[in-house]
Amino acid sequence: MAKIIGGITSSHIPAVGNAISNNLQQEPYWKRFFDGYGPAKEWLKNARPDVVIVVYNDHGLNFFLDTVPTFALGCADEYFNADEGWGLKPVAPFKGNAPLSWHLAESLVEQEFDITMCQEMKVDHGFVNPIRALYGDHEIWPVEAIPLAVNTVQHPVPTARRCYKLGKALGKALESYPEDTRVVILGTGGMSHQLQGERAGIIDTDFDLECMDKIATDPEWFANLSNTDIMRIAGTEGIETIMWMVMRGALKDDAKVIHKHYHAPISNTGAGVLVLDNEAE
Ligand code: DHB
Ligand code: FE
């Protein structure tokens, strides 16, 4: 049986990818941010997932504004990164797990989540940077990865509650997978940021810290927020934090908080790391 051993959240800021490529982790601007991943990396070493399901939003590398699926699941054996701008150097391709993806697709559709199935899917910084922050760079990645893309770009965007419910359905889908597979769910994006318009650059640290607490221990609080509420407080791109709720929904209600770290600003964004253990007593 597949087992969800835990969940992690991470922002997916492009500048983080460039900092890793240029080995800047110990520089004053970056040190505290990257140190925040230390306990998550330690936890991963013991947890030894076979597969990480990465919940992220595509920013225009694979989908463009003419066609944006609300939820899209990678169902391929391999996923390629590519030049998406930001000065980011494309990284090595990621090995997928197509049999698990197809099982998830079947179960999710049965549970009334009519996701788009992608047999080819280029993955952008939303997917790549959190994996790089947690595992470092590799020519052959030490874990299989399955992309689950959520539309946070083209309105109407799904609500936090819908994402939470998707997480619950994902958890059920994994429970019924017959192979012994250890799975971590990685929710990416957020926290507060807005990249354009009059309000660009504003970060709400108090709101971010409250979100981190509540998503970990009282996810109903976040599920009750409307997208308008979230964007008003956290900015238009702050809506990305809804993807953390997919991770949260997939885990047990009483999953144990192993680690929590927040740093702002990195680039234009408040950056949070959460680690929840689904198996701890
Ligand atoms: C930034 C953050 C993002 O989530 C993103 O997708 C692009 C840029 C930033 O802070 O610069
Ligand atoms: Fe983003």
PDB file of C-alpha atoms and ligand atoms in Angstrom:
ATOM      1  CA  MET A   1       0.000   0.000   0.000  1.00  0.00           C
ATOM      2  CA  ALA A   2       1.195   3.515  -0.657  1.00  0.00           C
ATOM      3  CA  LYS A   3       1.834   5.398   2.536  1.00  0.00           C
ATOM      4  CA  ILE A   4       1.853   9.162   2.998  1.00  0.00           C
ATOM      5  CA  ILE A   5       4.727   9.655   5.381  1.00  0.00           C
ATOM      6  CA  GLY A   6       4.468  13.399   5.590  1.00  0.00           C
ATOM      7  CA  GLY A   7       4.054  16.772   4.003  1.00  0.00           C
ATOM      8  CA  ILE A   8       6.334  19.719   3.393  1.00  0.00           C
ATOM      9  CA  THR A   9       5.612  23.238   2.200  1.00  0.00           C
ATOM     10  CA  SER A  10       7.960  25.654   0.525  1.00  0.00           C
ATOM     11  CA  SER A  11       7.851  28.858  -1.473  1.00  0.00           C
ATOM     12  CA  HIS A  12       9.126  28.499  -5.054  1.00  0.00           C
ATOM     13  CA  ILE A  13      10.758  31.868  -5.745  1.00  0.00           C
ATOM     14  CA  PRO A  14      12.866  31.934  -8.983  1.00  0.00           C
ATOM     15  CA  ALA A  15      15.763  33.788  -7.283  1.00  0.00           C
ATOM     16  CA  VAL A  16      16.207  30.723  -5.033  1.00  0.00           C
ATOM     17  CA  GLY A  17      17.135  28.660  -8.103  1.00  0.00           C
ATOM     18  CA  ASN A  18      19.767  31.195  -9.107  1.00  0.00           C
ATOM     19  CA  ALA A  19      21.147  31.290  -5.557  1.00  0.00           C
ATOM     20  CA  ILE A  20      21.561  27.484  -5.653  1.00  0.00           C
ATOM     21  CA  SER A  21      23.201  27.569  -9.118  1.00  0.00           C
ATOM     22  CA  ASN A  22      25.641  30.232  -7.917  1.00  0.00           C
ATOM     23  CA  ASN A  23      26.309  28.582  -4.535  1.00  0.00           C
ATOM     24  CA  LEU A  24      25.150  31.592  -2.540  1.00  0.00           C
ATOM     25  CA  GLN A  25      23.584  29.644   0.353  1.00  0.00           C
ATOM     26  CA  GLN A  26      26.084  30.972   2.906  1.00  0.00           C
ATOM     27  CA  GLU A  27      25.877  34.618   1.779  1.00  0.00           C
ATOM     28  CA  PRO A  28      24.297  36.961   4.366  1.00  0.00           C
ATOM     29  CA  TYR A  29      21.164  37.572   2.265  1.00  0.00           C
ATOM     30  CA  TRP A  30      20.509  33.843   1.815  1.00  0.00           C
ATOM     31  CA  LYS A  31      21.917  32.076   4.877  1.00  0.00           C
ATOM     32  CA  ARG A  32      18.921  32.292   7.194  1.00  0.00           C
ATOM     33  CA  PHE A  33      16.526  31.340   4.377  1.00  0.00           C
ATOM     34  CA  PHE A  34      18.480  28.206   3.386  1.00  0.00           C
ATOM     35  CA  ASP A  35      19.163  27.278   7.025  1.00  0.00           C
ATOM     36  CA  GLY A  36      15.389  27.055   7.375  1.00  0.00           C
ATOM     37  CA  TYR A  37      15.476  23.949   5.147  1.00  0.00           C
ATOM     38  CA  GLY A  38      18.005  22.119   7.377  1.00  0.00           C
ATOM     39  CA  PRO A  39      15.482  20.252   9.579  1.00  0.00           C
ATOM     40  CA  ALA A  40      13.338  19.456   6.521  1.00  0.00           C
ATOM     41  CA  LYS A  41      16.352  17.872   4.801  1.00  0.00           C
ATOM     42  CA  GLU A  42      17.170  15.881   7.947  1.00  0.00           C
ATOM     43  CA  TRP A  43      13.584  14.671   8.194  1.00  0.00           C
ATOM     44  CA  LEU A  44      13.629  13.629   4.526  1.00  0.00           C
ATOM     45  CA  LYS A  45      16.812  11.615   5.052  1.00  0.00           C
ATOM     46  CA  ASN A  46      15.020   9.456   7.634  1.00  0.00           C
ATOM     47  CA  ALA A  47      11.656   9.470   5.879  1.00  0.00           C
ATOM     48  CA  ARG A  48      13.165   8.156   2.600  1.00  0.00           C
ATOM     49  CA  PRO A  49      10.202   8.812   0.291  1.00  0.00           C
ATOM     50  CA  ASP A  50      10.124   6.933  -3.021  1.00  0.00           C
ATOM     51  CA  VAL A  51       7.908   9.578  -4.582  1.00  0.00           C
ATOM     52  CA  VAL A  52       7.223  13.214  -3.946  1.00  0.00           C
ATOM     53  CA  ILE A  53       3.959  14.661  -5.258  1.00  0.00           C
ATOM     54  CA  VAL A  54       4.656  18.306  -5.987  1.00  0.00           C
ATOM     55  CA  VAL A  55       1.656  20.625  -5.842  1.00  0.00           C
ATOM     56  CA  TYR A  56       2.555  23.799  -7.724  1.00  0.00           C
ATOM     57  CA  ASN A  57       1.254  26.273 -10.237  1.00  0.00           C
ATOM     58  CA  ASP A  58       2.595  26.577 -13.735  1.00  0.00           C
ATOM     59  CA  HIS A  59       3.696  30.159 -14.504  1.00  0.00           C
ATOM     60  CA  GLY A  60       3.514  29.956 -18.310  1.00  0.00           C
ATOM     61  CA  LEU A  61       6.114  27.316 -19.198  1.00  0.00           C
ATOM     62  CA  ASN A  62       3.696  24.465 -19.892  1.00  0.00           C
ATOM     63  CA  PHE A  63       0.279  26.142 -19.974  1.00  0.00           C
ATOM     64  CA  PHE A  64      -0.362  29.597 -21.346  1.00  0.00           C
ATOM     65  CA  LEU A  65      -3.314  31.881 -20.630  1.00  0.00           C
ATOM     66  CA  ASP A  66      -5.254  30.523 -23.618  1.00  0.00           C
ATOM     67  CA  THR A  67      -5.637  27.116 -21.917  1.00  0.00           C
ATOM     68  CA  VAL A  68      -5.333  26.776 -18.150  1.00  0.00           C
ATOM     69  CA  PRO A  69      -6.647  23.625 -16.465  1.00  0.00           C
ATOM     70  CA  THR A  70      -7.841  24.071 -12.879  1.00  0.00           C
ATOM     71  CA  PHE A  71      -6.089  20.870 -11.759  1.00  0.00           C
ATOM     72  CA  ALA A  72      -3.593  18.977 -13.942  1.00  0.00           C
ATOM     73  CA  LEU A  73      -1.761  15.786 -13.040  1.00  0.00           C
ATOM     74  CA  GLY A  74       1.436  14.598 -14.688  1.00  0.00           C
ATOM     75  CA  CYS A  75       1.018  11.026 -15.985  1.00  0.00           C
ATOM     76  CA  ALA A  76       4.442  10.606 -17.574  1.00  0.00           C
ATOM     77  CA  ASP A  77       7.648   8.666 -16.946  1.00  0.00           C
ATOM     78  CA  GLU A  78       9.747  11.813 -17.183  1.00  0.00           C
ATOM     79  CA  TYR A  79       9.329  15.570 -16.737  1.00  0.00           C
ATOM     80  CA  PHE A  80      11.574  18.171 -18.309  1.00  0.00           C
ATOM     81  CA  ASN A  81      12.493  21.605 -17.053  1.00  0.00           C
ATOM     82  CA  ALA A  82      13.248  24.253 -19.721  1.00  0.00           C
ATOM     83  CA  ASP A  83      14.345  27.857 -20.070  1.00  0.00           C
ATOM     84  CA  GLU A  84      11.495  29.939 -18.641  1.00  0.00           C
ATOM     85  CA  GLY A  85      13.400  33.205 -18.238  1.00  0.00           C
ATOM     86  CA  TRP A  86      14.446  34.669 -14.837  1.00  0.00           C
ATOM     87  CA  GLY A  87      18.038  33.648 -15.787  1.00  0.00           C
ATOM     88  CA  LEU A  88      17.287  30.129 -14.510  1.00  0.00           C
ATOM     89  CA  LYS A  89      19.466  27.337 -15.856  1.00  0.00           C
ATOM     90  CA  PRO A  90      17.367  24.272 -16.791  1.00  0.00           C
ATOM     91  CA  VAL A  91      18.010  21.326 -14.469  1.00  0.00           C
ATOM     92  CA  ALA A  92      18.159  17.581 -15.180  1.00  0.00           C
ATOM     93  CA  PRO A  93      14.867  15.817 -16.028  1.00  0.00           C
ATOM     94  CA  PHE A  94      12.822  14.257 -13.229  1.00  0.00           C
ATOM     95  CA  LYS A  95      11.791  10.621 -13.215  1.00  0.00           C
ATOM     96  CA  GLY A  96       8.030  10.213 -12.740  1.00  0.00           C
ATOM     97  CA  ASN A  97       5.943   7.220 -11.710  1.00  0.00           C
ATOM     98  CA  ALA A  98       3.332   6.786 -14.425  1.00  0.00           C
ATOM     99  CA  PRO A  99       1.567   3.744 -12.877  1.00  0.00           C
ATOM    100  CA  LEU A 100       0.993   5.692  -9.651  1.00  0.00           C
ATOM    101  CA  SER A 101      -0.115   8.784 -11.615  1.00  0.00           C
ATOM    102  CA  TRP A 102      -2.719   6.785 -13.558  1.00  0.00           C
ATOM    103  CA  HIS A 103      -3.996   5.244 -10.347  1.00  0.00           C
ATOM    104  CA  LEU A 104      -4.339   8.732  -8.851  1.00  0.00           C
ATOM    105  CA  ALA A 105      -6.102  10.018 -11.973  1.00  0.00           C
ATOM    106  CA  GLU A 106      -8.581   7.165 -11.899  1.00  0.00           C
ATOM    107  CA  SER A 107      -9.318   7.549  -8.206  1.00  0.00           C
ATOM    108  CA  LEU A 108      -9.568  11.357  -8.332  1.00  0.00           C
ATOM    109  CA  VAL A 109     -12.023  11.284 -11.235  1.00  0.00           C
ATOM    110  CA  GLU A 110     -14.054   8.660  -9.397  1.00  0.00           C
ATOM    111  CA  GLN A 111     -14.101  11.043  -6.414  1.00  0.00           C
ATOM    112  CA  GLU A 112     -15.430  13.795  -8.725  1.00  0.00           C
ATOM    113  CA  PHE A 113     -12.162  15.711  -9.253  1.00  0.00           C
ATOM    114  CA  ASP A 114     -12.101  15.829 -13.051  1.00  0.00           C
ATOM    115  CA  ILE A 115      -8.437  16.620 -13.451  1.00  0.00           C
ATOM    116  CA  THR A 116      -6.557  17.125 -16.700  1.00  0.00           C
ATOM    117  CA  MET A 117      -4.131  14.256 -17.388  1.00  0.00           C
ATOM    118  CA  CYS A 118      -0.815  15.290 -18.929  1.00  0.00           C
ATOM    119  CA  GLN A 119       1.368  12.697 -20.633  1.00  0.00           C
ATOM    120  CA  GLU A 120       3.851  15.441 -21.420  1.00  0.00           C
ATOM    121  CA  MET A 121       4.421  18.252 -18.973  1.00  0.00           C
ATOM    122  CA  LYS A 122       7.267  20.730 -18.687  1.00  0.00           C
ATOM    123  CA  VAL A 123       7.855  21.715 -15.073  1.00  0.00           C
ATOM    124  CA  ASP A 124       8.831  25.268 -14.114  1.00  0.00           C
ATOM    125  CA  HIS A 125      10.374  26.968 -11.048  1.00  0.00           C
ATOM    126  CA  GLY A 126       7.201  26.251  -9.053  1.00  0.00           C
ATOM    127  CA  PHE A 127       8.064  22.552  -9.154  1.00  0.00           C
ATOM    128  CA  VAL A 128      11.831  22.627  -9.539  1.00  0.00           C
ATOM    129  CA  ASN A 129      12.996  25.113  -6.904  1.00  0.00           C
ATOM    130  CA  PRO A 130      11.391  23.467  -3.848  1.00  0.00           C
ATOM    131  CA  ILE A 131      12.949  20.120  -4.870  1.00  0.00           C
ATOM    132  CA  ARG A 132      16.332  21.825  -5.325  1.00  0.00           C
ATOM    133  CA  ALA A 133      16.060  23.562  -1.936  1.00  0.00           C
ATOM    134  CA  LEU A 134      15.323  20.200  -0.259  1.00  0.00           C
ATOM    135  CA  TYR A 135      17.634  17.845  -2.178  1.00  0.00           C
ATOM    136  CA  GLY A 136      20.292  20.079  -3.752  1.00  0.00           C
ATOM    137  CA  ASP A 137      21.126  19.678  -7.461  1.00  0.00           C
ATOM    138  CA  HIS A 138      21.533  16.261  -9.084  1.00  0.00           C
ATOM    139  CA  GLU A 139      22.048  14.877 -12.573  1.00  0.00           C
ATOM    140  CA  ILE A 140      19.951  11.910 -11.441  1.00  0.00           C
ATOM    141  CA  TRP A 141      17.399  12.994  -8.849  1.00  0.00           C
ATOM    142  CA  PRO A 142      17.234  10.813  -5.706  1.00  0.00           C
ATOM    143  CA  VAL A 143      13.418  10.666  -5.675  1.00  0.00           C
ATOM    144  CA  GLU A 144      10.642  10.190  -8.214  1.00  0.00           C
ATOM    145  CA  ALA A 145       8.385  13.182  -8.665  1.00  0.00           C
ATOM    146  CA  ILE A 146       4.786  13.646  -9.808  1.00  0.00           C
ATOM    147  CA  PRO A 147       3.565  17.140 -10.732  1.00  0.00           C
ATOM    148  CA  LEU A 148       0.090  18.237  -9.655  1.00  0.00           C
ATOM    149  CA  ALA A 149      -0.559  21.687 -11.099  1.00  0.00           C
ATOM    150  CA  VAL A 150      -3.205  23.991  -9.608  1.00  0.00           C
ATOM    151  CA  ASN A 151      -4.356  27.106 -11.445  1.00  0.00           C
ATOM    152  CA  THR A 152      -3.480  30.138  -9.323  1.00  0.00           C
ATOM    153  CA  VAL A 153      -2.982  32.419 -12.326  1.00  0.00           C
ATOM    154  CA  GLN A 154      -6.117  32.755 -14.472  1.00  0.00           C
ATOM    155  CA  HIS A 155      -9.296  33.644 -12.586  1.00  0.00           C
ATOM    156  CA  PRO A 156     -11.520  31.976 -11.494  1.00  0.00           C
ATOM    157  CA  VAL A 157      -8.981  30.179  -9.330  1.00  0.00           C
ATOM    158  CA  PRO A 158     -10.135  27.268  -7.093  1.00  0.00           C
ATOM    159  CA  THR A 159     -10.773  28.120  -3.438  1.00  0.00           C
ATOM    160  CA  ALA A 160      -8.645  27.114  -0.470  1.00  0.00           C
ATOM    161  CA  ARG A 161     -11.464  24.753   0.565  1.00  0.00           C
ATOM    162  CA  ARG A 162     -11.526  23.114  -2.868  1.00  0.00           C
ATOM    163  CA  CYS A 163      -7.772  22.564  -2.614  1.00  0.00           C
ATOM    164  CA  TYR A 164      -8.223  21.093   0.874  1.00  0.00           C
ATOM    165  CA  LYS A 165     -10.848  18.693  -0.506  1.00  0.00           C
ATOM    166  CA  LEU A 166      -8.545  17.756  -3.387  1.00  0.00           C
ATOM    167  CA  GLY A 167      -5.917  16.894  -0.790  1.00  0.00           C
ATOM    168  CA  LYS A 168      -8.376  14.640   1.024  1.00  0.00           C
ATOM    169  CA  ALA A 169      -9.233  12.890  -2.252  1.00  0.00           C
ATOM    170  CA  LEU A 170      -5.519  12.542  -3.014  1.00  0.00           C
ATOM    171  CA  GLY A 171      -5.000  10.945   0.402  1.00  0.00           C
ATOM    172  CA  LYS A 172      -7.789   8.425  -0.306  1.00  0.00           C
ATOM    173  CA  ALA A 173      -6.388   7.716  -3.755  1.00  0.00           C
ATOM    174  CA  LEU A 174      -2.963   6.937  -2.291  1.00  0.00           C
ATOM    175  CA  GLU A 175      -4.467   4.666   0.378  1.00  0.00           C
ATOM    176  CA  SER A 176      -5.863   2.418  -2.327  1.00  0.00           C
ATOM    177  CA  TYR A 177      -2.614   2.091  -4.330  1.00  0.00           C
ATOM    178  CA  PRO A 178      -1.491  -1.533  -3.953  1.00  0.00           C
ATOM    179  CA  GLU A 179       2.296  -1.066  -4.285  1.00  0.00           C
ATOM    180  CA  ASP A 180       4.452  -0.362  -1.226  1.00  0.00           C
ATOM    181  CA  THR A 181       5.387   3.226  -1.977  1.00  0.00           C
ATOM    182  CA  ARG A 182       6.467   5.897   0.461  1.00  0.00           C
ATOM    183  CA  VAL A 183       5.048   9.274  -0.513  1.00  0.00           C
ATOM    184  CA  VAL A 184       5.667  12.851   0.597  1.00  0.00           C
ATOM    185  CA  ILE A 185       3.346  15.656  -0.505  1.00  0.00           C
ATOM    186  CA  LEU A 186       5.110  18.930  -1.213  1.00  0.00           C
ATOM    187  CA  GLY A 187       2.876  22.018  -1.271  1.00  0.00           C
ATOM    188  CA  THR A 188       4.633  24.938  -2.930  1.00  0.00           C
ATOM    189  CA  GLY A 189       4.145  28.656  -3.517  1.00  0.00           C
ATOM    190  CA  GLY A 190       3.248  31.639  -1.401  1.00  0.00           C
ATOM    191  CA  MET A 191       3.381  33.128   1.008  1.00  0.00           C
ATOM    192  CA  SER A 192       2.348  36.772   0.722  1.00  0.00           C
ATOM    193  CA  HIS A 193       3.525  38.518  -2.423  1.00  0.00           C
ATOM    194  CA  GLN A 194       2.323  40.580  -5.336  1.00  0.00           C
ATOM    195  CA  LEU A 195       4.515  41.071  -8.374  1.00  0.00           C
ATOM    196  CA  GLN A 196       2.633  43.784 -10.272  1.00  0.00           C
ATOM    197  CA  GLY A 197       0.388  46.819  -9.903  1.00  0.00           C
ATOM    198  CA  GLU A 198       0.108  49.460  -7.201  1.00  0.00           C
ATOM    199  CA  ARG A 199       0.297  46.995  -4.345  1.00  0.00           C
ATOM    200  CA  ALA A 200       3.405  45.161  -5.628  1.00  0.00           C
ATOM    201  CA  GLY A 201       6.073  44.339  -3.072  1.00  0.00           C
ATOM    202  CA  ILE A 202       3.901  44.309   0.062  1.00  0.00           C
ATOM    203  CA  ILE A 203       4.445  41.349   2.398  1.00  0.00           C
ATOM    204  CA  ASP A 204       2.166  40.730   5.407  1.00  0.00           C
ATOM    205  CA  THR A 205       4.341  38.861   7.889  1.00  0.00           C
ATOM    206  CA  ASP A 206       1.642  38.651  10.594  1.00  0.00           C
ATOM    207  CA  PHE A 207      -0.799  37.058   8.177  1.00  0.00           C
ATOM    208  CA  ASP A 208       1.844  34.641   6.866  1.00  0.00           C
ATOM    209  CA  LEU A 209       2.751  33.505  10.381  1.00  0.00           C
ATOM    210  CA  GLU A 210      -0.908  33.032  11.260  1.00  0.00           C
ATOM    211  CA  CYS A 211      -1.439  31.024   8.053  1.00  0.00           C
ATOM    212  CA  MET A 212       1.502  28.764   8.886  1.00  0.00           C
ATOM    213  CA  ASP A 213       0.103  28.064  12.343  1.00  0.00           C
ATOM    214  CA  LYS A 214      -3.448  27.533  11.197  1.00  0.00           C
ATOM    215  CA  ILE A 215      -2.661  25.403   8.140  1.00  0.00           C
ATOM    216  CA  ALA A 216      -0.689  23.111  10.439  1.00  0.00           C
ATOM    217  CA  THR A 217      -3.153  22.859  13.339  1.00  0.00           C
ATOM    218  CA  ASP A 218      -6.517  24.359  12.279  1.00  0.00           C
ATOM    219  CA  PRO A 219      -6.799  24.081   8.482  1.00  0.00           C
ATOM    220  CA  GLU A 220     -10.545  24.855   8.608  1.00  0.00           C
ATOM    221  CA  TRP A 221      -9.559  28.449   9.447  1.00  0.00           C
ATOM    222  CA  PHE A 222      -7.703  28.787   6.149  1.00  0.00           C
ATOM    223  CA  ALA A 223     -10.334  26.792   4.243  1.00  0.00           C
ATOM    224  CA  ASN A 224     -12.915  29.376   5.355  1.00  0.00           C
ATOM    225  CA  LEU A 225     -11.033  32.278   3.734  1.00  0.00           C
ATOM    226  CA  SER A 226     -12.320  33.452   0.362  1.00  0.00           C
ATOM    227  CA  ASN A 227      -9.889  34.049  -2.486  1.00  0.00           C
ATOM    228  CA  THR A 228     -10.755  37.765  -2.265  1.00  0.00           C
ATOM    229  CA  ASP A 229      -9.809  37.798   1.439  1.00  0.00           C
ATOM    230  CA  ILE A 230      -6.509  36.053   0.728  1.00  0.00           C
ATOM    231  CA  MET A 231      -5.566  38.307  -2.188  1.00  0.00           C
ATOM    232  CA  ARG A 232      -6.558  41.473  -0.324  1.00  0.00           C
ATOM    233  CA  ILE A 233      -4.279  40.590   2.583  1.00  0.00           C
ATOM    234  CA  ALA A 234      -1.519  38.546   0.935  1.00  0.00           C
ATOM    235  CA  GLY A 235      -1.471  39.986  -2.595  1.00  0.00           C
ATOM    236  CA  THR A 236      -2.559  38.536  -5.932  1.00  0.00           C
ATOM    237  CA  GLU A 237       0.273  35.988  -5.969  1.00  0.00           C
ATOM    238  CA  GLY A 238      -0.247  35.358  -2.261  1.00  0.00           C
ATOM    239  CA  ILE A 239      -3.145  33.199  -3.463  1.00  0.00           C
ATOM    240  CA  GLU A 240      -0.512  30.506  -4.194  1.00  0.00           C
ATOM    241  CA  THR A 241      -0.692  29.530  -0.514  1.00  0.00           C
ATOM    242  CA  ILE A 242      -3.962  27.674  -1.310  1.00  0.00           C
ATOM    243  CA  MET A 243      -1.721  24.901  -2.673  1.00  0.00           C
ATOM    244  CA  TRP A 244      -0.452  24.196   0.852  1.00  0.00           C
ATOM    245  CA  MET A 245      -4.030  23.057   1.576  1.00  0.00           C
ATOM    246  CA  VAL A 246      -3.711  20.188  -0.929  1.00  0.00           C
ATOM    247  CA  MET A 247      -0.793  18.907   1.146  1.00  0.00           C
ATOM    248  CA  ARG A 248      -2.705  19.477   4.394  1.00  0.00           C
ATOM    249  CA  GLY A 249      -5.838  17.705   3.180  1.00  0.00           C
ATOM    250  CA  ALA A 250      -3.881  14.589   2.227  1.00  0.00           C
ATOM    251  CA  LEU A 251      -2.477  14.201   5.758  1.00  0.00           C
ATOM    252  CA  LYS A 252      -4.108  13.107   8.997  1.00  0.00           C
ATOM    253  CA  ASP A 253      -5.878  15.805  11.013  1.00  0.00           C
ATOM    254  CA  ASP A 254      -3.387  15.257  13.840  1.00  0.00           C
ATOM    255  CA  ALA A 255      -0.210  15.031  11.736  1.00  0.00           C
ATOM    256  CA  LYS A 256       2.657  16.225  13.905  1.00  0.00           C
ATOM    257  CA  VAL A 257       4.391  19.530  13.223  1.00  0.00           C
ATOM    258  CA  ILE A 258       8.115  18.721  13.020  1.00  0.00           C
ATOM    259  CA  HIS A 259       9.423  22.036  11.764  1.00  0.00           C
ATOM    260  CA  LYS A 260       8.292  25.554  11.006  1.00  0.00           C
ATOM    261  CA  HIS A 261      10.441  28.350   9.574  1.00  0.00           C
ATOM    262  CA  TYR A 262       9.624  31.741   8.085  1.00  0.00           C
ATOM    263  CA  HIS A 263      11.833  34.310   6.406  1.00  0.00           C
ATOM    264  CA  ALA A 264      10.916  37.589   4.684  1.00  0.00           C
ATOM    265  CA  PRO A 265      11.667  39.011   2.295  1.00  0.00           C
ATOM    266  CA  ILE A 266      13.287  36.740  -0.239  1.00  0.00           C
ATOM    267  CA  SER A 267      12.970  38.516  -3.552  1.00  0.00           C
ATOM    268  CA  ASN A 268       9.383  39.877  -3.245  1.00  0.00           C
ATOM    269  CA  THR A 269       7.982  37.154  -1.057  1.00  0.00           C
ATOM    270  CA  GLY A 270       7.417  35.894   2.482  1.00  0.00           C
ATOM    271  CA  ALA A 271       8.890  32.373   2.492  1.00  0.00           C
ATOM    272  CA  GLY A 272       7.674  29.618   4.810  1.00  0.00           C
ATOM    273  CA  VAL A 273       8.788  26.021   5.378  1.00  0.00           C
ATOM    274  CA  LEU A 274       6.554  23.535   7.204  1.00  0.00           C
ATOM    275  CA  VAL A 275       7.226  19.856   7.852  1.00  0.00           C
ATOM    276  CA  LEU A 276       4.354  17.636   9.026  1.00  0.00           C
ATOM    277  CA  ASP A 277       4.975  14.012   9.953  1.00  0.00           C
ATOM    278  CA  ASN A 278       2.019  11.766   9.169  1.00  0.00           C
ATOM    279  CA  GLU A 279       3.334   8.766  11.101  1.00  0.00           C
ATOM    280  CA  ALA A 280       4.621  10.281  14.365  1.00  0.00           C
ATOM    281  CA  GLU A 281       2.658   9.360  17.499  1.00  0.00           C
TER     282      GLU A 281
HETATM  283  C1  DHB B   1       8.558  35.559  -7.082  1.00  0.00           C
HETATM  284  C2  DHB B   1       7.749  34.673  -6.358  1.00  0.00           C
HETATM  285  C3  DHB B   1       6.995  33.701  -7.032  1.00  0.00           C
HETATM  286  O1  DHB B   1       6.163  32.818  -6.405  1.00  0.00           O
HETATM  287  C4  DHB B   1       7.069  33.594  -8.412  1.00  0.00           C
HETATM  288  O2  DHB B   1       6.374  32.620  -9.013  1.00  0.00           O
HETATM  289  C5  DHB B   1       7.864  34.471  -9.129  1.00  0.00           C
HETATM  290  C6  DHB B   1       8.613  35.462  -8.465  1.00  0.00           C
HETATM  291  C7  DHB B   1       9.382  36.591  -6.376  1.00  0.00           C
HETATM  292  O3  DHB B   1       9.266  36.786  -5.167  1.00  0.00           O
HETATM  293  O4  DHB B   1      10.211  37.220  -7.049  1.00  0.00           O
HETATM  294 FE    FE B   2       4.883  31.644  -7.986  1.00  0.00          FE
END
